Coordinates of C-alpha atoms in Angstrom, one line a residue:
X8 CA 119.7 114.2 127.5
X9 CA 121.1 117.1 129.6
X10 CA 121.0 117.4 133.5
X11 CA 118.4 120.1 134.7
X12 CA 120.0 123.7 134.5
X13 CA 123.5 122.8 135.6
X14 CA 125.9 125.7 134.8
X15 CA 129.0 124.8 137.0
X16 CA 130.6 121.5 138.2
X17 CA 133.0 121.6 141.2
X18 CA 135.0 118.7 142.4
X19 CA 136.9 119.7 145.6
X20 CA 139.4 117.4 147.6
X21 CA 139.2 119.2 150.7
X22 CA 136.1 119.3 153.0
X23 CA 136.5 123.2 153.9
X24 CA 136.2 123.8 150.0
X25 CA 132.9 121.7 150.0
X26 CA 131.6 123.7 153.1
X27 CA 132.2 127.0 151.5
X28 CA 130.5 126.2 148.2
X29 CA 127.6 124.5 150.2
X30 CA 127.2 127.7 152.5
X31 CA 126.9 129.7 149.0
X32 CA 124.1 127.7 147.9
X33 CA 125.7 125.0 145.7
X34 CA 123.9 121.8 145.7
X35 CA 125.8 118.6 147.0
X36 CA 125.8 115.5 144.9
X37 CA 126.9 112.1 146.1
X38 CA 125.9 109.3 143.8
X39 CA 123.6 111.4 141.7
X40 CA 120.8 109.3 141.9
X41 CA 118.8 112.0 143.6
X42 CA 120.2 115.2 142.2
X43 CA 119.9 114.1 138.5
X44 CA 116.4 112.9 138.8
X45 CA 115.0 116.0 140.8
X46 CA 112.7 118.5 139.3
X47 CA 114.4 121.4 140.7
X48 CA 116.9 123.7 139.1
X49 CA 120.6 122.8 139.9
X50 CA 122.9 125.6 138.6
X51 CA 125.9 124.8 140.7
X52 CA 126.9 121.1 141.8
X53 CA 129.5 120.3 144.1
X54 CA 130.7 116.8 143.7
X55 CA 131.7 115.1 146.8
X56 CA 133.5 112.0 145.3
X57 CA 136.8 113.7 145.9
X58 CA 136.7 113.8 149.5
X59 CA 137.4 110.2 150.5
X60 CA 134.1 109.8 152.4
X61 CA 133.8 106.0 151.9
X62 CA 134.4 102.9 153.6
X63 CA 133.7 101.3 156.8
X64 CA 135.3 99.8 160.0
X65 CA 134.4 98.8 163.4
X66 CA 135.9 100.9 166.4
X67 CA 135.1 100.1 169.9
X68 CA 132.1 98.1 168.9
X69 CA 130.7 101.0 166.8
X70 CA 130.3 100.6 163.1
X71 CA 131.4 103.4 161.4
X72 CA 130.4 104.1 157.9
X73 CA 131.4 106.9 155.2
X74 CA 128.6 109.0 153.8
X75 CA 129.8 108.3 150.3
X76 CA 129.9 104.3 150.8
X77 CA 127.8 102.8 148.0
X78 CA 124.7 101.1 149.1
X79 CA 125.9 98.0 147.0
X80 CA 129.1 97.8 149.2
X81 CA 126.8 97.5 152.6
X82 CA 124.7 95.0 150.9
X83 CA 127.7 93.0 150.1
X84 CA 129.5 93.5 153.6
X85 CA 129.9 90.7 155.8
X86 CA 131.0 93.4 158.5
X87 CA 127.9 95.3 158.1
X88 CA 126.0 92.0 158.1
X89 CA 127.6 91.0 161.4
X90 CA 127.2 94.4 163.1
X91 CA 123.5 94.8 162.4
X92 CA 122.2 91.3 162.7
X93 CA 121.7 91.2 158.9
X94 CA 119.3 94.2 158.9
X95 CA 121.3 96.8 157.0
X96 CA 122.4 94.7 154.1
X97 CA 118.8 93.3 153.7
X98 CA 117.5 96.8 153.7
X99 CA 119.9 98.0 150.9
X100 CA 118.7 95.1 148.8
X101 CA 115.0 95.6 149.5
X102 CA 115.3 99.5 149.1
X103 CA 117.0 99.1 145.7
X104 CA 116.0 95.8 143.7
X105 CA 118.2 96.9 141.0
X106 CA 122.1 96.3 141.7
X107 CA 122.7 99.0 139.0
X108 CA 121.2 101.6 141.3
X109 CA 122.7 100.2 144.4
X110 CA 126.1 100.5 143.1
X111 CA 125.6 104.4 142.5
X112 CA 123.4 105.4 145.5
X113 CA 125.3 106.3 148.7
X114 CA 124.2 105.6 152.2
X115 CA 124.5 109.4 153.1
X116 CA 122.7 110.5 150.1
X117 CA 119.7 108.3 151.0
X118 CA 119.8 109.4 154.6
X119 CA 119.6 113.0 153.6
X120 CA 116.9 112.3 151.0
X121 CA 114.8 110.7 154.0
X122 CA 112.5 109.1 151.5
X123 CA 109.2 108.4 153.4
X124 CA 109.1 104.9 151.9
X125 CA 112.6 104.0 152.4
X126 CA 113.2 100.6 154.2
X127 CA 117.1 101.6 154.2
X128 CA 116.2 105.0 156.4
X129 CA 113.9 102.7 158.6
X130 CA 116.5 100.5 159.2
X131 CA 119.0 103.3 160.1
X132 CA 116.4 104.6 162.6
X133 CA 115.8 101.0 164.0
X134 CA 119.7 100.7 164.4
X135 CA 119.8 104.0 166.5
X136 CA 122.5 105.4 164.0
X137 CA 124.3 108.7 164.8
X138 CA 125.0 111.0 161.9
X139 CA 128.4 112.7 161.9
X140 CA 128.4 116.3 160.4
X141 CA 131.1 118.4 159.6
X142 CA 129.9 122.0 159.9
X143 CA 132.1 125.2 159.6
X144 CA 131.0 126.2 163.1
X145 CA 131.5 122.8 164.9
X146 CA 131.5 119.1 164.4
X147 CA 128.1 117.9 165.0
X148 CA 126.8 114.3 166.0
X149 CA 123.1 114.1 165.3
X150 CA 121.0 111.1 166.6
X151 CA 118.8 109.5 164.1
X152 CA 115.8 110.7 165.8
X153 CA 116.8 114.2 165.0
X154 CA 118.7 114.0 161.8
X155 CA 116.2 111.9 159.8
X156 CA 113.4 114.1 160.9
X157 CA 115.0 117.2 159.0
X158 CA 118.6 116.3 157.6
X159 CA 118.5 120.1 156.3
X160 CA 118.4 121.4 159.7
X161 CA 122.0 120.0 160.8
X162 CA 123.5 120.7 157.0
X163 CA 122.4 124.4 156.8
X164 CA 125.1 126.9 156.6
X165 CA 127.7 124.6 155.0
X166 CA 127.4 121.4 156.7
X167 CA 128.6 118.1 155.1
X168 CA 127.7 114.7 156.3
X169 CA 130.7 112.8 156.5
X170 CA 129.5 109.6 158.0
X171 CA 127.5 107.9 160.5
X172 CA 128.2 105.2 163.1
X173 CA 125.9 102.4 164.6
X174 CA 126.4 101.9 168.1
X175 CA 126.8 98.4 169.3
X176 CA 125.2 95.3 167.7
X177 CA 121.5 94.1 168.2
X178 CA 121.0 90.5 169.0
X179 CA 117.9 90.3 166.8
X180 CA 116.6 92.2 163.8
X181 CA 114.1 91.9 161.1
X182 CA 112.5 93.8 158.3
X183 CA 109.1 93.0 157.0
X184 CA 107.1 94.6 154.0
X185 CA 104.4 94.6 151.9
X186 CA 104.3 95.9 148.4
X187 CA 102.2 95.5 145.2
X188 CA 105.3 94.1 143.6
X189 CA 108.7 93.4 144.8
X190 CA 110.3 96.1 142.7
X191 CA 108.0 98.8 143.8
X192 CA 108.1 100.8 146.9
X193 CA 106.5 99.2 150.0
X194 CA 102.9 100.1 151.0
X195 CA 104.2 99.8 154.7
X196 CA 107.4 98.2 156.1
X197 CA 108.7 97.6 159.6
X198 CA 112.2 97.6 160.7
X199 CA 112.9 96.1 164.2
X200 CA 116.0 95.7 166.4
X201 CA 116.4 94.4 169.9
X202 CA 118.9 93.2 172.4
X203 CA 118.0 90.4 174.9
X204 CA 119.0 90.0 178.5
X205 CA 118.2 86.6 179.8
X206 CA 114.6 85.8 178.6
X207 CA 113.7 89.6 178.7
X208 CA 113.8 92.2 175.7
X209 CA 116.0 94.8 177.1
X210 CA 115.9 97.2 174.4
X211 CA 113.7 97.4 171.2
X212 CA 113.9 100.0 168.3
X213 CA 110.8 99.7 165.8
X214 CA 110.6 102.1 162.8
X215 CA 107.9 102.3 160.2
X216 CA 107.5 103.7 156.8
X217 CA 104.6 104.8 154.7
X218 CA 103.9 107.9 157.1
X219 CA 103.2 111.6 156.4
X220 CA 106.8 112.4 157.0
X221 CA 110.0 110.2 156.7
X222 CA 110.3 106.8 158.5
X223 CA 109.9 107.0 162.3
X224 CA 110.3 105.3 165.4
X225 CA 107.1 104.1 167.4
X226 CA 107.9 104.7 171.0
X227 CA 104.6 103.7 172.6
X228 CA 105.2 100.1 170.9
X229 CA 108.8 100.1 172.1
X230 CA 108.2 100.8 175.7
X231 CA 105.4 98.1 175.6
X232 CA 107.8 95.5 174.5
X233 CA 110.8 96.1 176.7
X234 CA 111.3 94.4 180.0
X235 CA 108.9 91.6 178.9
X236 CA 109.6 88.0 177.4
X237 CA 108.0 89.1 174.0
X238 CA 104.8 87.0 174.9
X239 CA 102.2 86.9 172.0
X240 CA 99.7 88.9 173.6
X241 CA 102.5 91.6 174.3
X242 CA 103.3 91.5 170.6
X243 CA 99.8 92.0 169.6
X244 CA 99.5 94.8 171.8
X245 CA 102.6 96.5 170.5
X246 CA 101.3 95.9 166.9
X247 CA 98.2 97.5 167.6
X248 CA 99.9 100.6 169.0
X249 CA 101.8 100.7 165.7
X250 CA 98.8 100.6 163.6
X251 CA 96.8 103.1 165.6
X252 CA 99.4 105.7 166.5
X253 CA 101.5 105.8 163.3
X254 CA 100.4 108.8 161.2
X255 CA 99.9 106.9 157.9
X256 CA 99.2 108.8 154.6
X257 CA 96.8 108.8 151.9
X258 CA 98.2 108.6 148.4
X259 CA 97.7 106.9 145.0
X260 CA 99.4 103.8 146.1
X261 CA 97.2 103.3 149.3
X262 CA 94.9 104.7 151.8
X263 CA 96.0 105.4 155.4
X264 CA 93.3 103.0 156.5
X265 CA 94.9 100.2 154.2
X266 CA 98.3 100.9 155.6
X267 CA 96.9 100.8 159.1
X268 CA 95.5 97.4 158.6
X269 CA 98.6 96.2 156.9
X270 CA 101.0 97.6 159.6
X271 CA 99.3 95.5 162.3
X272 CA 100.3 92.4 160.4
X273 CA 103.7 93.3 159.1
X274 CA 104.6 94.7 162.7
X275 CA 103.8 91.4 164.2
X276 CA 106.0 89.4 161.6
X277 CA 108.8 91.6 162.3
X278 CA 108.6 91.3 165.9
X279 CA 108.3 87.4 165.9
X280 CA 111.2 87.2 163.5
X281 CA 113.6 89.5 165.4
X282 CA 112.7 87.7 168.7
X283 CA 113.3 84.2 167.4
X284 CA 116.8 85.2 165.6
X285 CA 117.8 87.3 168.8
X286 CA 117.0 84.0 171.2
X287 CA 118.7 81.8 168.8
X288 CA 121.5 84.0 167.7
X289 CA 121.4 82.0 164.5
X290 CA 123.1 84.2 161.9
X291 CA 121.3 84.6 158.7
X292 CA 123.3 83.9 155.6
X293 CA 126.2 86.5 155.1
X294 CA 126.8 88.2 152.0
X295 CA 129.2 86.4 149.7
X296 CA 132.7 88.2 149.5
X297 CA 133.5 89.7 146.0
X298 CA 136.3 91.0 144.3
X299 CA 136.0 94.7 143.7
X300 CA 137.3 96.8 140.7
X301 CA 140.1 99.4 141.9
X302 CA 138.6 102.8 142.8
X303 CA 140.5 105.8 141.3
X304 CA 141.1 108.8 143.7
X305 CA 139.6 111.7 141.4
X306 CA 141.7 114.7 140.9
X307 CA 140.2 118.1 141.9
X308 CA 138.3 120.2 139.5
X309 CA 137.5 123.7 140.8
X310 CA 135.1 125.1 138.4
X311 CA 134.0 123.2 135.2
X312 CA 131.6 124.7 133.0
X313 CA 132.6 123.3 129.4
X314 CA 135.6 121.9 128.1
X315 CA 137.5 118.8 126.7
X316 CA 136.8 115.3 128.7
X317 CA 139.7 112.7 128.3
X318 CA 138.7 109.1 129.1
X319 CA 139.4 105.5 127.6
X320 CA 136.3 104.7 125.7
X321 CA 136.0 100.8 125.0
X322 CA 140.1 100.5 125.2
X323 CA 140.9 103.6 123.4
X324 CA 141.9 107.1 124.2
X325 CA 139.1 109.6 123.5
X326 CA 138.9 113.4 123.8
X327 CA 135.4 114.8 123.9
X328 CA 133.7 118.1 124.4
X329 CA 131.1 118.6 127.2
X330 CA 129.5 121.1 129.2
X331 CA 128.7 120.9 133.0
X332 CA 125.4 119.8 132.4
X333 CA 126.2 117.0 129.7
X334 CA 125.2 113.5 131.0
X335 CA 127.4 110.7 130.1
X336 CA 124.8 109.2 128.0
X337 CA 124.7 112.2 125.6
X338 CA 128.4 112.3 125.5
X339 CA 128.4 108.8 124.3
X340 CA 125.8 109.2 121.7
X341 CA 127.6 112.1 120.5
X342 CA 130.5 110.0 119.9
X343 CA 128.7 107.3 117.9
X344 CA 128.0 104.9 120.6
X345 CA 124.6 103.7 119.5
X346 CA 124.2 100.9 122.0
X347 CA 123.7 103.1 125.0
X348 CA 120.1 104.4 124.9
X349 CA 117.9 106.7 126.8
X350 CA 115.1 104.7 128.4
X351 CA 113.5 105.6 132.0
X352 CA 115.8 108.5 132.9
X353 CA 116.1 107.3 136.5
X354 CA 118.3 104.2 136.2
X355 CA 115.9 101.6 136.5
X356 CA 115.6 100.0 133.2
X357 CA 119.4 99.3 132.2
X358 CA 119.1 100.7 128.6
X359 CA 121.8 103.5 129.4
X360 CA 124.1 101.0 131.4
X361 CA 127.9 101.2 130.8
X362 CA 130.9 100.0 133.0
X363 CA 133.1 102.9 134.4
X364 CA 136.3 101.4 135.9
X365 CA 134.4 97.9 135.8
X366 CA 131.3 99.2 137.8
X367 CA 127.8 99.0 136.1
X368 CA 126.6 102.7 136.0
X369 CA 123.4 104.3 134.6
X370 CA 125.0 106.9 132.1
X371 CA 121.7 108.8 132.2
X372 CA 122.4 109.6 135.8
X373 CA 126.1 110.4 135.5
X374 CA 127.6 113.6 134.5
X375 CA 130.1 113.3 131.6
X376 CA 132.7 115.1 133.5
X377 CA 132.8 112.3 136.0
X378 CA 134.3 110.0 133.3
X379 CA 137.3 112.3 133.1
X380 CA 140.5 110.0 133.1
X381 CA 138.5 106.8 133.6
X382 CA 137.7 103.6 131.8
X383 CA 134.1 103.3 130.1
X384 CA 133.1 100.3 128.4
X385 CA 130.0 100.0 126.5
X386 CA 128.4 96.9 124.4
X387 CA 130.5 97.9 121.5
X388 CA 133.7 97.2 123.9
X389 CA 132.3 93.9 125.1
X390 CA 132.5 92.3 121.7
X391 CA 131.7 92.8 118.0
X392 CA 129.9 90.9 115.3
X393 CA 133.0 89.3 114.0
X394 CA 134.3 88.5 117.5
X395 CA 131.3 88.3 119.9
X396 CA 132.2 87.9 123.8
X397 CA 131.0 84.7 125.2
X398 CA 128.4 86.3 127.1
X399 CA 126.9 87.6 123.9
X400 CA 127.2 84.1 122.5
X401 CA 125.4 82.5 125.3
X402 CA 122.7 84.9 125.2
X403 CA 122.1 84.3 121.7
X404 CA 122.1 80.5 122.2
X405 CA 119.6 80.8 125.2
X406 CA 117.4 83.3 123.5
X407 CA 117.8 85.7 126.1
X408 CA 118.0 89.1 123.8
X409 CA 114.4 89.4 123.3
X410 CA 113.7 92.9 122.3
X411 CA 117.2 94.0 123.1
X412 CA 116.3 97.5 124.7
X413 CA 117.8 96.4 128.1
X414 CA 120.8 94.4 126.7
X415 CA 123.5 96.8 127.7
X416 CA 122.4 96.5 131.5
X417 CA 121.9 92.8 131.3
X418 CA 125.2 92.2 129.5
X419 CA 127.1 94.7 131.2
X420 CA 125.8 93.9 134.6
X421 CA 126.6 90.0 133.9
X422 CA 130.3 91.1 132.8
X423 CA 130.8 92.8 136.0
X424 CA 129.4 89.9 138.2
X425 CA 131.3 87.3 136.3
X426 CA 134.7 89.5 136.8
X427 CA 134.0 89.5 140.6
X428 CA 132.7 86.0 141.2
X429 CA 134.5 83.1 139.3
X430 CA 131.5 80.6 139.8
X431 CA 128.4 82.2 140.4
X432 CA 125.2 80.6 141.7
X433 CA 121.9 81.3 140.2
X434 CA 121.2 83.7 142.9
X435 CA 124.2 85.5 142.3
X436 CA 123.2 85.7 138.6
X437 CA 119.6 87.1 139.3
X438 CA 121.0 89.7 141.7
X439 CA 123.3 90.9 139.0
X440 CA 120.3 91.3 136.6
X441 CA 117.5 92.4 138.9
X442 CA 115.4 95.3 137.8
X443 CA 117.0 95.6 134.6
X444 CA 114.4 94.1 132.1
X445 CA 110.7 95.0 131.9
X446 CA 109.4 92.3 129.8
X447 CA 110.9 89.0 131.2
X448 CA 111.3 86.5 134.0
X449 CA 114.8 86.3 133.5
X450 CA 114.8 82.5 133.1
X451 CA 116.7 82.7 129.6
X452 CA 119.1 85.6 130.7
X453 CA 119.9 83.7 133.7
X454 CA 120.6 80.6 131.8
X455 CA 122.7 82.5 129.2
X456 CA 125.0 84.0 131.9
X457 CA 125.3 80.5 133.8
X458 CA 126.2 78.9 130.5
X459 CA 128.7 81.6 130.0
X460 CA 130.3 81.0 133.4
X461 CA 130.9 77.4 132.8
X462 CA 133.0 78.2 129.9
X463 CA 136.6 79.4 129.9
X464 CA 136.3 83.3 129.7
X465 CA 139.0 85.6 128.0

């Protein structure tokens, strides 16, 4: 499996170098979940991983988030939870049911993609995020209203999204959605934030998905709600404005008329929930803190077209030949690793999963050159027939293997979770395995992981 059309790979460590390459037409890559699933030819790739654009902190009541911060880190962050009334972590989990993809996708990459169905983009709009762009001409601060409508406009000419900030913290927030299945994109979803002064709604921000373009705020509905006490007739009126004024689209998933009917109900639910949380100031359950694998600082790589990749594969040094377009799954298959298989090609099945420096990663969406100098573990490195890992034993005893196609995702995802949480709950286990198997309700796999967690692990 080769990435489409890639001829050269660049990994700068200075933002000026990245700007120069972007200005010449090279395609920027953050997590790779968007670039490597695109249908377009991508001859020259600039990997931003070496620029240090990740992490988050609170400064003067504003939450600052680096553009390359993985979605999973936001989903797990008590800081992001507290500063967004729980909205941002919830949107991250809902937009990416699979923890495998959440660990690879970045907040900046998702904002630039501006997917019309993204609950995460809707949440950023409702949180009134400000996008920080390092442009060769000037440093730009672009509000969500402008940036999410057309990210390319602010990035044109070599601009690099280096981060975003979320001003202040809302008192109440909510996200409601309706979808054919929890793992499918929403037919329509509504994100709401609000601040409350006394018994009045001082400021309301409401964003909707399922539109002709990217998620957008509904100003008429916001105006109707502000300076009111959020009475039921006011909420109903605001929901009606969402349904009647939003430019919903027709597609294979749903008609515009169906989206309009659903939007009325979903908006009402979201508004009621946000008001209730805002008045009570009751905090929803914060994410459970987790130990995180050490993240290595990558070395600069100015112009890789082909050459030798040096890595640690299942605990042993390996030197393998690769081209710029070679994906990690192809590199591993060529090295005789048979457990890693090509499945969906979009990171949604777990068949190609590996651990890179302890993090679950879809090898079909990872360029082989990204593994340079890193530790890669496959099922072969987890255990053998003679000496199986306790997880493998527990899976066999629980009858969790089933067809076995997605075993890499299930077992390696469980291994990473057990390395970060000593005593996981059933919810922790289900989150670690979510979206990785197409033929099970996960009951036996969950039982196997919990059984393994109860034993002494090596």
